mmCIF file of N, CA and C in Angstrom:
data_model
loop_
_atom_site.group_PDB
_atom_site.id
_atom_site.type_symbol
_atom_site.label_atom_id
_atom_site.label_comp_id
_atom_site.label_asym_id
_atom_site.label_seq_id
_atom_site.Cartn_x
_atom_site.Cartn_y
_atom_site.Cartn_z
ATOM 1 N N HIS G 1 110.935 118.802 139.470
ATOM 2 C CA HIS G 1 111.792 118.647 138.085
ATOM 3 C C HIS G 1 111.398 117.192 137.632
ATOM 4 N N PRO G 2 110.546 117.097 137.053
ATOM 5 C CA PRO G 2 110.723 115.151 137.518
ATOM 6 C C PRO G 2 111.515 114.928 136.281
ATOM 7 N N ILE G 3 111.919 113.490 136.243
ATOM 8 C CA ILE G 3 113.014 112.395 135.440
ATOM 9 C C ILE G 3 112.346 111.354 135.417
ATOM 10 N N THR G 4 112.929 111.279 134.297
ATOM 11 C CA THR G 4 112.031 108.852 133.935
ATOM 12 C C THR G 4 113.583 108.996 133.979
ATOM 13 N N LEU G 5 113.492 107.194 134.943
ATOM 14 C CA LEU G 5 114.442 106.778 134.505
ATOM 15 C C LEU G 5 113.929 105.436 133.515
ATOM 16 N N SER G 6 114.247 104.976 131.593
ATOM 17 C CA SER G 6 113.381 103.937 131.607
ATOM 18 C C SER G 6 114.706 103.251 131.134
ATOM 19 N N ALA G 7 114.512 101.784 130.495
ATOM 20 C CA ALA G 7 115.358 100.679 129.948
ATOM 21 C C ALA G 7 115.447 100.949 128.465
ATOM 22 N N ASP G 8 114.847 101.751 128.248
ATOM 23 C CA ASP G 8 114.139 102.145 127.152
ATOM 24 C C ASP G 8 113.854 103.219 126.552
ATOM 25 N N PRO G 9 114.384 104.321 127.128
ATOM 26 C CA PRO G 9 114.350 105.836 126.775
ATOM 27 C C PRO G 9 112.831 106.569 125.635
ATOM 28 N N ALA G 10 113.308 105.570 123.997
ATOM 29 C CA ALA G 10 113.073 106.652 123.008
ATOM 30 C C ALA G 10 111.474 105.918 123.512
ATOM 31 N N ARG G 11 110.843 104.699 124.110
ATOM 32 C CA ARG G 11 109.555 104.059 123.849
ATOM 33 C C ARG G 11 108.397 105.838 124.270
ATOM 34 N N TYR G 12 108.565 106.288 125.026
ATOM 35 C CA TYR G 12 108.884 107.220 125.811
ATOM 36 C C TYR G 12 108.628 108.518 124.894
ATOM 37 N N ASP G 13 108.687 108.641 124.562
ATOM 38 C CA ASP G 13 108.689 110.108 122.849
ATOM 39 C C ASP G 13 108.174 110.882 123.052
ATOM 40 N N TYR G 14 107.257 111.476 123.678
ATOM 41 C CA TYR G 14 106.306 111.863 124.186
ATOM 42 C C TYR G 14 107.030 112.732 125.799
ATOM 43 N N LEU G 15 107.798 111.947 126.327
ATOM 44 C CA LEU G 15 108.532 112.836 127.174
ATOM 45 C C LEU G 15 109.864 114.412 126.435
ATOM 46 N N ALA G 16 110.762 113.287 125.560
ATOM 47 C CA ALA G 16 111.109 114.788 125.104
ATOM 48 C C ALA G 16 110.378 115.667 124.273
ATOM 49 N N ALA G 17 108.784 115.295 123.969
ATOM 50 C CA ALA G 17 108.405 116.576 123.130
ATOM 51 C C ALA G 17 107.959 117.693 124.475
ATOM 52 N N GLU G 18 108.176 117.263 126.069
ATOM 53 C CA GLU G 18 106.923 118.208 127.075
ATOM 54 C C GLU G 18 108.528 118.095 128.074
ATOM 55 N N SER G 19 109.732 117.659 127.156
ATOM 56 C CA SER G 19 111.030 117.999 128.257
ATOM 57 C C SER G 19 111.189 116.919 129.034
ATOM 58 N N VAL G 20 111.250 116.840 129.266
ATOM 59 C CA VAL G 20 111.268 116.253 130.648
ATOM 60 C C VAL G 20 112.813 115.050 130.791
ATOM 61 N N GLU G 21 113.610 115.359 130.893
ATOM 62 C CA GLU G 21 115.047 114.621 131.499
ATOM 63 C C GLU G 21 115.068 112.982 131.280
ATOM 64 N N THR G 22 115.222 112.422 130.276
ATOM 65 C CA THR G 22 115.261 110.431 130.817
ATOM 66 C C THR G 22 116.936 110.671 130.544
ATOM 67 N N ILE G 23 116.920 108.991 131.404
ATOM 68 C CA ILE G 23 117.705 108.447 131.613
ATOM 69 C C ILE G 23 117.904 107.045 131.363
ATOM 70 N N ARG G 24 119.011 106.571 130.495
ATOM 71 C CA ARG G 24 118.827 105.457 130.489
ATOM 72 C C ARG G 24 119.189 104.445 131.112
ATOM 73 N N VAL G 25 118.080 103.097 132.623
ATOM 74 C CA VAL G 25 119.157 102.257 133.533
ATOM 75 C C VAL G 25 118.444 101.211 133.336
ATOM 76 N N ASP G 26 118.737 100.212 133.604
ATOM 77 C CA ASP G 26 118.683 98.546 133.595
ATOM 78 C C ASP G 26 117.042 98.685 134.803
ATOM 79 N N THR G 27 115.579 99.566 134.572
ATOM 80 C CA THR G 27 115.065 98.903 135.380
ATOM 81 C C THR G 27 114.076 97.442 135.776
ATOM 82 N N ASP G 28 115.210 96.582 135.464
ATOM 83 C CA ASP G 28 114.815 95.014 136.743
ATOM 84 C C ASP G 28 115.582 94.978 137.364
ATOM 85 N N ASN G 29 116.925 95.694 137.360
ATOM 86 C CA ASN G 29 117.894 95.480 138.440
ATOM 87 C C ASN G 29 117.777 97.324 138.630
ATOM 88 N N LEU G 30 117.765 96.210 140.537
ATOM 89 C CA LEU G 30 117.234 97.121 142.176
ATOM 90 C C LEU G 30 118.764 98.349 142.325
ATOM 91 N N ASP G 31 119.888 97.566 142.359
ATOM 92 C CA ASP G 31 121.480 98.481 142.795
ATOM 93 C C ASP G 31 121.127 99.171 141.120
ATOM 94 N N ALA G 32 121.295 98.395 140.484
ATOM 95 C CA ALA G 32 121.620 100.370 139.052
ATOM 96 C C ALA G 32 120.220 100.888 139.230
ATOM 97 N N LEU G 33 119.245 101.133 139.898
ATOM 98 C CA LEU G 33 118.283 102.108 140.195
ATOM 99 C C LEU G 33 119.199 103.164 141.036
ATOM 100 N N ILE G 34 118.651 102.124 142.328
ATOM 101 C CA ILE G 34 119.379 102.446 143.503
ATOM 102 C C ILE G 34 121.124 103.605 143.498
ATOM 103 N N HIS G 35 121.914 102.731 142.181
ATOM 104 C CA HIS G 35 122.939 104.095 142.007
ATOM 105 C C HIS G 35 123.505 104.697 141.139
ATOM 106 N N GLU G 36 121.358 104.668 140.614
ATOM 107 C CA GLU G 36 121.047 106.521 139.103
ATOM 108 C C GLU G 36 120.066 107.195 140.262
ATOM 109 N N CYS G 37 119.966 106.486 141.054
ATOM 110 C CA CYS G 37 119.451 107.790 142.410
ATOM 111 C C CYS G 37 120.016 108.370 142.976
ATOM 112 N N SER G 38 120.999 107.861 143.256
ATOM 113 C CA SER G 38 121.527 107.918 144.142
ATOM 114 C C SER G 38 122.726 109.010 143.813
ATOM 115 N N ARG G 39 123.741 108.205 141.977
ATOM 116 C CA ARG G 39 123.666 109.892 141.373
ATOM 117 C C ARG G 39 123.258 110.354 141.483
ATOM 118 N N LEU G 40 121.856 110.970 140.905
ATOM 119 C CA LEU G 40 120.373 112.641 141.231
ATOM 120 C C LEU G 40 120.640 112.741 141.858
ATOM 121 N N ARG G 41 120.580 111.864 143.591
ATOM 122 C CA ARG G 41 120.388 112.516 144.786
ATOM 123 C C ARG G 41 121.455 113.977 145.256
ATOM 124 N N ALA G 42 122.760 113.915 144.388
ATOM 125 C CA ALA G 42 124.043 114.218 145.452
ATOM 126 C C ALA G 42 123.929 115.360 143.914
ATOM 127 N N THR G 43 122.770 115.572 143.228
ATOM 128 C CA THR G 43 122.486 117.218 142.258
ATOM 129 C C THR G 43 120.682 117.341 142.750
ATOM 130 N N TYR G 44 119.942 117.149 143.333
ATOM 131 C CA TYR G 44 119.212 117.077 143.172
ATOM 132 C C TYR G 44 117.775 116.992 144.835
ATOM 133 N N ASP G 45 117.497 117.618 145.161
ATOM 134 C CA ASP G 45 116.524 117.040 146.314
ATOM 135 C C ASP G 45 115.597 116.268 146.528
ATOM 136 N N ILE G 46 115.540 115.436 146.161
ATOM 137 C CA ILE G 46 115.019 113.530 145.807
ATOM 138 C C ILE G 46 113.263 114.134 146.655
ATOM 139 N N ALA G 47 112.195 113.958 146.079
ATOM 140 C CA ALA G 47 110.749 114.037 147.126
ATOM 141 C C ALA G 47 110.606 112.948 146.352
ATOM 142 N N GLY G 48 110.363 112.502 145.987
ATOM 143 C CA GLY G 48 109.594 110.878 145.892
ATOM 144 C C GLY G 48 109.902 109.882 145.103
ATOM 145 N N ILE G 49 109.227 109.383 144.379
ATOM 146 C CA ILE G 49 109.563 107.865 143.834
ATOM 147 C C ILE G 49 108.180 107.895 143.421
ATOM 148 N N THR G 50 108.102 108.029 141.814
ATOM 149 C CA THR G 50 106.810 106.591 141.680
ATOM 150 C C THR G 50 106.995 106.058 140.512
ATOM 151 N N GLY G 51 106.450 105.194 139.529
ATOM 152 C CA GLY G 51 106.032 103.928 138.639
ATOM 153 C C GLY G 51 105.403 104.788 138.093
ATOM 154 N N PHE G 52 105.412 104.145 136.884
ATOM 155 C CA PHE G 52 104.083 103.225 135.170
ATOM 156 C C PHE G 52 104.460 102.649 134.868
ATOM 157 N N ALA G 53 103.568 101.517 135.223
ATOM 158 C CA ALA G 53 103.797 100.226 134.724
ATOM 159 C C ALA G 53 102.995 99.758 133.089
ATOM 160 N N GLY G 54 103.466 98.321 132.746
ATOM 161 C CA GLY G 54 102.436 97.973 130.728
ATOM 162 C C GLY G 54 101.312 97.019 131.975
ATOM 163 N N ASP G 55 102.302 96.148 131.423
ATOM 164 C CA ASP G 55 101.719 94.149 131.945
ATOM 165 C C ASP G 55 101.776 93.796 133.070
ATOM 166 N N ASP G 56 103.842 94.718 133.422
ATOM 167 C CA ASP G 56 104.363 94.705 134.321
ATOM 168 C C ASP G 56 104.446 94.829 135.492
ATOM 169 N N GLU G 57 103.634 93.950 136.846
ATOM 170 C CA GLU G 57 103.856 95.204 137.754
ATOM 171 C C GLU G 57 104.454 95.478 139.155
ATOM 172 N N SER G 58 105.431 94.130 138.423
ATOM 173 C CA SER G 58 106.696 94.411 139.667
ATOM 174 C C SER G 58 107.021 95.715 139.730
ATOM 175 N N ILE G 59 107.461 96.956 139.421
ATOM 176 C CA ILE G 59 107.088 98.354 139.857
ATOM 177 C C ILE G 59 106.963 99.031 141.076
ATOM 178 N N TYR G 60 105.919 98.812 139.954
ATOM 179 C CA TYR G 60 105.579 99.413 142.621
ATOM 180 C C TYR G 60 106.046 98.984 143.577
ATOM 181 N N ALA G 61 106.589 97.429 143.576
ATOM 182 C CA ALA G 61 107.262 96.839 144.020
ATOM 183 C C ALA G 61 109.079 97.827 143.953
ATOM 184 N N THR G 62 109.095 97.157 143.259
ATOM 185 C CA THR G 62 110.441 98.211 142.850
ATOM 186 C C THR G 62 110.520 99.312 143.472
ATOM 187 N N VAL G 63 109.723 100.432 143.402
ATOM 188 C CA VAL G 63 109.301 101.625 143.227
ATOM 189 C C VAL G 63 108.941 102.036 145.559
ATOM 190 N N GLY G 64 108.282 100.846 145.721
ATOM 191 C CA GLY G 64 108.810 100.980 148.079
ATOM 192 C C GLY G 64 109.971 100.565 147.945
ATOM 193 N N LYS G 65 110.468 99.368 146.926
ATOM 194 C CA LYS G 65 112.103 99.470 147.898
ATOM 195 C C LYS G 65 113.001 100.439 147.452
ATOM 196 N N LEU G 66 113.244 101.325 146.205
ATOM 197 C CA LEU G 66 113.821 102.794 146.711
ATOM 198 C C LEU G 66 113.479 103.639 147.663
ATOM 199 N N CYS G 67 112.756 103.514 147.613
ATOM 200 C CA CYS G 67 111.372 104.684 148.985
ATOM 201 C C CYS G 67 111.954 103.919 150.169
ATOM 202 N N LEU G 68 111.252 103.275 150.207
ATOM 203 C CA LEU G 68 112.526 102.234 151.761
ATOM 204 C C LEU G 68 114.104 103.029 152.192
ATOM 205 N N HIS G 69 114.348 103.134 150.761
ATOM 206 C CA HIS G 69 116.097 102.692 150.918
ATOM 207 C C HIS G 69 116.202 104.196 151.217
ATOM 208 N N PHE G 70 115.348 105.217 150.167
ATOM 209 C CA PHE G 70 116.183 106.325 150.614
ATOM 210 C C PHE G 70 115.194 107.532 151.592
ATOM 211 N N ASP G 71 114.487 106.429 152.370
ATOM 212 C CA ASP G 71 114.058 106.861 153.548
ATOM 213 C C ASP G 71 112.921 108.323 152.728
ATOM 214 N N LEU G 72 112.075 107.859 151.966
ATOM 215 C CA LEU G 72 110.746 108.305 151.396
ATOM 216 C C LEU G 72 109.613 107.837 151.252
ATOM 217 N N PRO G 73 109.216 108.998 151.035
ATOM 218 C CA PRO G 73 107.295 107.771 152.084
ATOM 219 C C PRO G 73 107.119 106.761 151.166
ATOM 220 N N GLY G 74 106.724 106.312 150.649
ATOM 221 C CA GLY G 74 105.820 105.326 150.027
ATOM 222 C C GLY G 74 105.414 103.712 150.248
ATOM 223 N N PRO G 75 104.779 103.015 149.363
ATOM 224 C CA PRO G 75 104.267 101.288 149.833
ATOM 225 C C PRO G 75 104.959 100.564 150.052
ATOM 226 N N ASN G 76 104.917 99.404 150.489
ATOM 227 C CA ASN G 76 105.752 98.763 151.248
ATOM 228 C C ASN G 76 105.932 97.870 150.552
ATOM 229 N N PRO G 77 107.364 97.975 150.403
ATOM 230 C CA PRO G 77 107.093 96.537 149.121
ATOM 231 C C PRO G 77 106.693 95.469 149.233
ATOM 232 N N ALA G 78 107.264 94.407 150.359
ATOM 233 C CA ALA G 78 106.134 93.180 150.506
ATOM 234 C C ALA G 78 105.223 93.198 150.489
ATOM 235 N N SER G 79 103.646 94.487 150.951
ATOM 236 C CA SER G 79 102.717 94.829 150.930
ATOM 237 C C SER G 79 102.308 94.175 149.010
ATOM 238 N N ILE G 80 102.846 95.097 148.250
ATOM 239 C CA ILE G 80 102.422 95.287 146.828
ATOM 240 C C ILE G 80 103.059 93.278 146.642
ATOM 241 N N GLU G 81 104.042 93.031 147.082
ATOM 242 C CA GLU G 81 104.772 91.939 146.387
ATOM 243 C C GLU G 81 103.060 90.583 145.996
ATOM 244 N N GLN G 82 102.742 90.855 147.649
ATOM 245 C CA GLN G 82 102.005 90.279 148.680
ATOM 246 C C GLN G 82 101.052 90.828 147.444
ATOM 247 N N CYS G 83 99.933 91.600 147.414
ATOM 248 C CA CYS G 83 99.204 92.265 146.601
ATOM 249 C C CYS G 83 99.031 91.393 145.017
ATOM 250 N N CYS G 84 100.364 91.342 144.233
ATOM 251 C CA CYS G 84 100.915 91.443 143.182
ATOM 252 C C CYS G 84 100.414 89.540 142.653
ATOM 253 N N ASP G 85 100.766 88.901 143.730
ATOM 254 C CA ASP G 85 100.367 87.355 143.750
ATOM 255 C C ASP G 85 98.843 86.933 143.989
ATOM 256 N N LYS G 86 98.356 86.917 142.964
ATOM 257 C CA LYS G 86 96.846 86.957 143.154
ATOM 258 C C LYS G 86 96.811 85.503 143.920
ATOM 259 N N PHE G 87 97.692 84.313 144.274
ATOM 260 C CA PHE G 87 97.389 83.384 145.297
ATOM 261 C C PHE G 87 97.952 84.037 146.467
ATOM 262 N N THR G 88 98.634 84.359 146.886
ATOM 263 C CA THR G 88 99.289 84.443 147.860
ATOM 264 C C THR G 88 98.127 85.878 148.722
ATOM 265 N N GLN G 89 97.467 86.554 147.481
ATOM 266 C CA GLN G 89 96.880 87.076 148.028
ATOM 267 C C GLN G 89 95.617 87.063 149.017
ATOM 268 N N ARG G 90 95.083 85.829 148.149
ATOM 269 C CA ARG G 90 93.816 84.843 148.579
ATOM 270 C C ARG G 90 94.447 84.602 149.543
ATOM 271 N N GLN G 91 95.108 83.490 150.168
ATOM 272 C CA GLN G 91 95.739 83.093 150.309
ATOM 273 C C GLN G 91 95.543 84.320 152.084
ATOM 274 N N LEU G 92 96.367 84.816 152.323
ATOM 275 C CA LEU G 92 95.684 86.361 153.470
ATOM 276 C C LEU G 92 94.731 87.181 153.771
ATOM 277 N N LEU G 93 93.442 87.266 152.507
ATOM 278 C CA LEU G 93 92.549 87.590 152.476
ATOM 279 C C LEU G 93 91.691 86.177 152.937
ATOM 280 N N ALA G 94 91.087 85.121 153.046
ATOM 281 C CA ALA G 94 91.016 84.227 153.423
ATOM 282 C C ALA G 94 91.131 83.952 155.131
ATOM 283 N N GLU G 95 93.028 84.430 155.585
ATOM 284 C CA GLU G 95 93.753 84.310 156.434
ATOM 285 C C GLU G 95 93.435 85.603 157.881
ATOM 286 N N ALA G 96 92.263 86.705 157.055
ATOM 287 C CA ALA G 96 91.826 87.302 157.556
ATOM 288 C C ALA G 96 90.407 87.789 158.451
ATOM 289 N N GLY G 97 89.493 86.347 157.099
ATOM 290 C CA GLY G 97 88.318 86.264 157.367
ATOM 291 C C GLY G 97 87.208 86.878 156.890
ATOM 292 N N ILE G 98 87.786 87.160 155.690
ATOM 293 C CA ILE G 98 87.491 88.037 154.788
ATOM 294 C C ILE G 98 86.987 87.023 153.582
ATOM 295 N N PRO G 99 85.106 86.891 153.200
ATOM 296 C CA PRO G 99 84.875 86.194 152.609
ATOM 297 C C PRO G 99 85.274 86.173 150.641
ATOM 298 N N ILE G 100 84.826 85.004 150.523
ATOM 299 C CA ILE G 100 86.610 85.014 149.195
ATOM 300 C C ILE G 100 86.242 84.220 148.345
ATOM 301 N N PRO G 101 85.355 83.538 147.150
ATOM 302 C CA PRO G 101 85.451 82.582 146.106
ATOM 303 C C PRO G 101 86.247 81.952 146.012
ATOM 304 N N ALA G 102 85.938 80.464 146.383
ATOM 305 C CA ALA G 102 87.286 79.501 146.586
ATOM 306 C C ALA G 102 87.839 79.410 145.226
ATOM 307 N N TYR G 103 88.785 79.171 145.432
ATOM 308 C CA TYR G 103 89.834 79.366 145.066
ATOM 309 C C TYR G 103 91.399 78.297 144.661
ATOM 310 N N ARG G 104 91.827 77.538 143.620
ATOM 311 C CA ARG G 104 92.754 76.798 143.532
ATOM 312 C C ARG G 104 94.107 77.693 142.590
ATOM 313 N N LEU G 105 95.098 76.530 143.820
ATOM 314 C CA LEU G 105 96.641 76.796 142.173
ATOM 315 C C LEU G 105 96.547 75.431 141.072
ATOM 316 N N ALA G 106 96.369 76.267 140.237
ATOM 317 C CA ALA G 106 96.627 74.654 138.933
ATOM 318 C C ALA G 106 97.897 74.664 138.282
ATOM 319 N N ALA G 107 99.754 74.278 138.184
ATOM 320 C CA ALA G 107 100.145 74.510 136.921
ATOM 321 C C ALA G 107 99.951 73.144 136.225
ATOM 322 N N ASN G 108 99.675 72.957 135.617
ATOM 323 C CA ASN G 108 98.871 72.506 134.062
ATOM 324 C C ASN G 108 97.272 71.789 133.918
ATOM 325 N N ALA G 109 96.811 70.786 133.014
ATOM 326 C CA ALA G 109 95.059 70.941 132.740
ATOM 327 C C ALA G 109 95.276 70.564 133.657
ATOM 328 N N ALA G 110 95.641 68.935 133.915
ATOM 329 C CA ALA G 110 95.558 68.344 134.866
ATOM 330 C C ALA G 110 94.759 68.849 136.282
ATOM 331 N N GLU G 111 95.920 69.319 136.648
ATOM 332 C CA GLU G 111 95.181 70.357 138.073
ATOM 333 C C GLU G 111 94.100 70.903 138.209
ATOM 334 N N VAL G 112 94.023 71.820 136.766
ATOM 335 C CA VAL G 112 92.798 72.672 137.007
ATOM 336 C C VAL G 112 91.808 71.912 136.404
ATOM 337 N N GLU G 113 91.674 70.499 136.172
ATOM 338 C CA GLU G 113 89.836 69.606 135.468
ATOM 339 C C GLU G 113 90.149 68.765 137.158
ATOM 340 N N ILE G 114 91.498 68.976 138.027
ATOM 341 C CA ILE G 114 90.991 68.145 139.681
ATOM 342 C C ILE G 114 89.364 69.907 139.909
ATOM 343 N N SER G 115 91.184 71.037 140.734
ATOM 344 C CA SER G 115 90.680 71.810 140.444
ATOM 345 C C SER G 115 88.722 72.156 140.129
ATOM 346 N N ALA G 116 88.468 72.097 139.469
ATOM 347 C CA ALA G 116 87.544 72.079 138.706
ATOM 348 C C ALA G 116 86.435 71.395 139.671
ATOM 349 N N ALA G 117 86.707 70.384 139.194
ATOM 350 C CA ALA G 117 86.069 69.204 139.854
ATOM 351 C C ALA G 117 85.927 68.831 140.989
ATOM 352 N N GLU G 118 86.089 69.485 142.217
ATOM 353 C CA GLU G 118 86.199 70.099 143.507
ATOM 354 C C GLU G 118 85.499 71.164 143.813
ATOM 355 N N ILE G 119 85.915 72.778 143.143
ATOM 356 C CA ILE G 119 84.513 73.691 142.877
ATOM 357 C C ILE G 119 83.870 73.531 142.318
ATOM 358 N N GLY G 120 84.195 73.154 140.983
ATOM 359 C CA GLY G 120 81.930 72.496 140.607
ATOM 360 C C GLY G 120 82.287 73.791 139.278
ATOM 361 N N LEU G 121 81.826 73.430 138.287
ATOM 362 C CA LEU G 121 81.253 74.672 137.606
ATOM 363 C C LEU G 121 79.917 75.792 138.544
ATOM 364 N N PRO G 122 79.981 77.371 137.204
ATOM 365 C CA PRO G 122 81.609 76.916 136.584
ATOM 366 C C PRO G 122 82.871 78.081 137.315
ATOM 367 N N VAL G 123 83.499 77.894 136.768
ATOM 368 C CA VAL G 123 85.091 78.083 136.829
ATOM 369 C C VAL G 123 85.811 79.120 136.182
ATOM 370 N N ILE G 124 86.819 80.195 136.643
ATOM 371 C CA ILE G 124 87.704 81.129 136.346
ATOM 372 C C ILE G 124 88.746 80.206 136.847
ATOM 373 N N LEU G 125 89.451 81.045 134.888
ATOM 374 C CA LEU G 125 90.672 80.905 134.946
ATOM 375 C C LEU G 125 91.703 82.396 134.788
ATOM 376 N N LYS G 126 92.471 82.391 135.623
ATOM 377 C CA LYS G 126 93.694 83.941 135.624
ATOM 378 C C LYS G 126 94.714 82.959 135.831
ATOM 379 N N PRO G 127 95.808 83.630 134.692
ATOM 380 C CA PRO G 127 97.259 83.066 134.492
ATOM 381 C C PRO G 127 98.150 83.835 136.360
#
């Protein structure tokens, strides 16, 4: 029995067409999600928690935190957060001896120019 928790259930009108139960909850608020899952757990045997995201990958760390809280199998939230942060990810890969292209963290245009001069062209900028 899948149940979808969403800040805006109307956004997923196809769920209603499939008769999937949806519950409105602030998905940016871990405590609210824990509260809602606890309430559901009183009625249902929760076998797993998953998530899907558009542009915001933070839901995957949230899913990991929920799985950890409810002692369910799931991803390590700290690992997910590290993988979703490209700068941290590159630091960890370099520390592990995995070859990666040169990279820099730049907060403004001046730092981009300095980094490009250090690395050499061409460079790729990522948000």
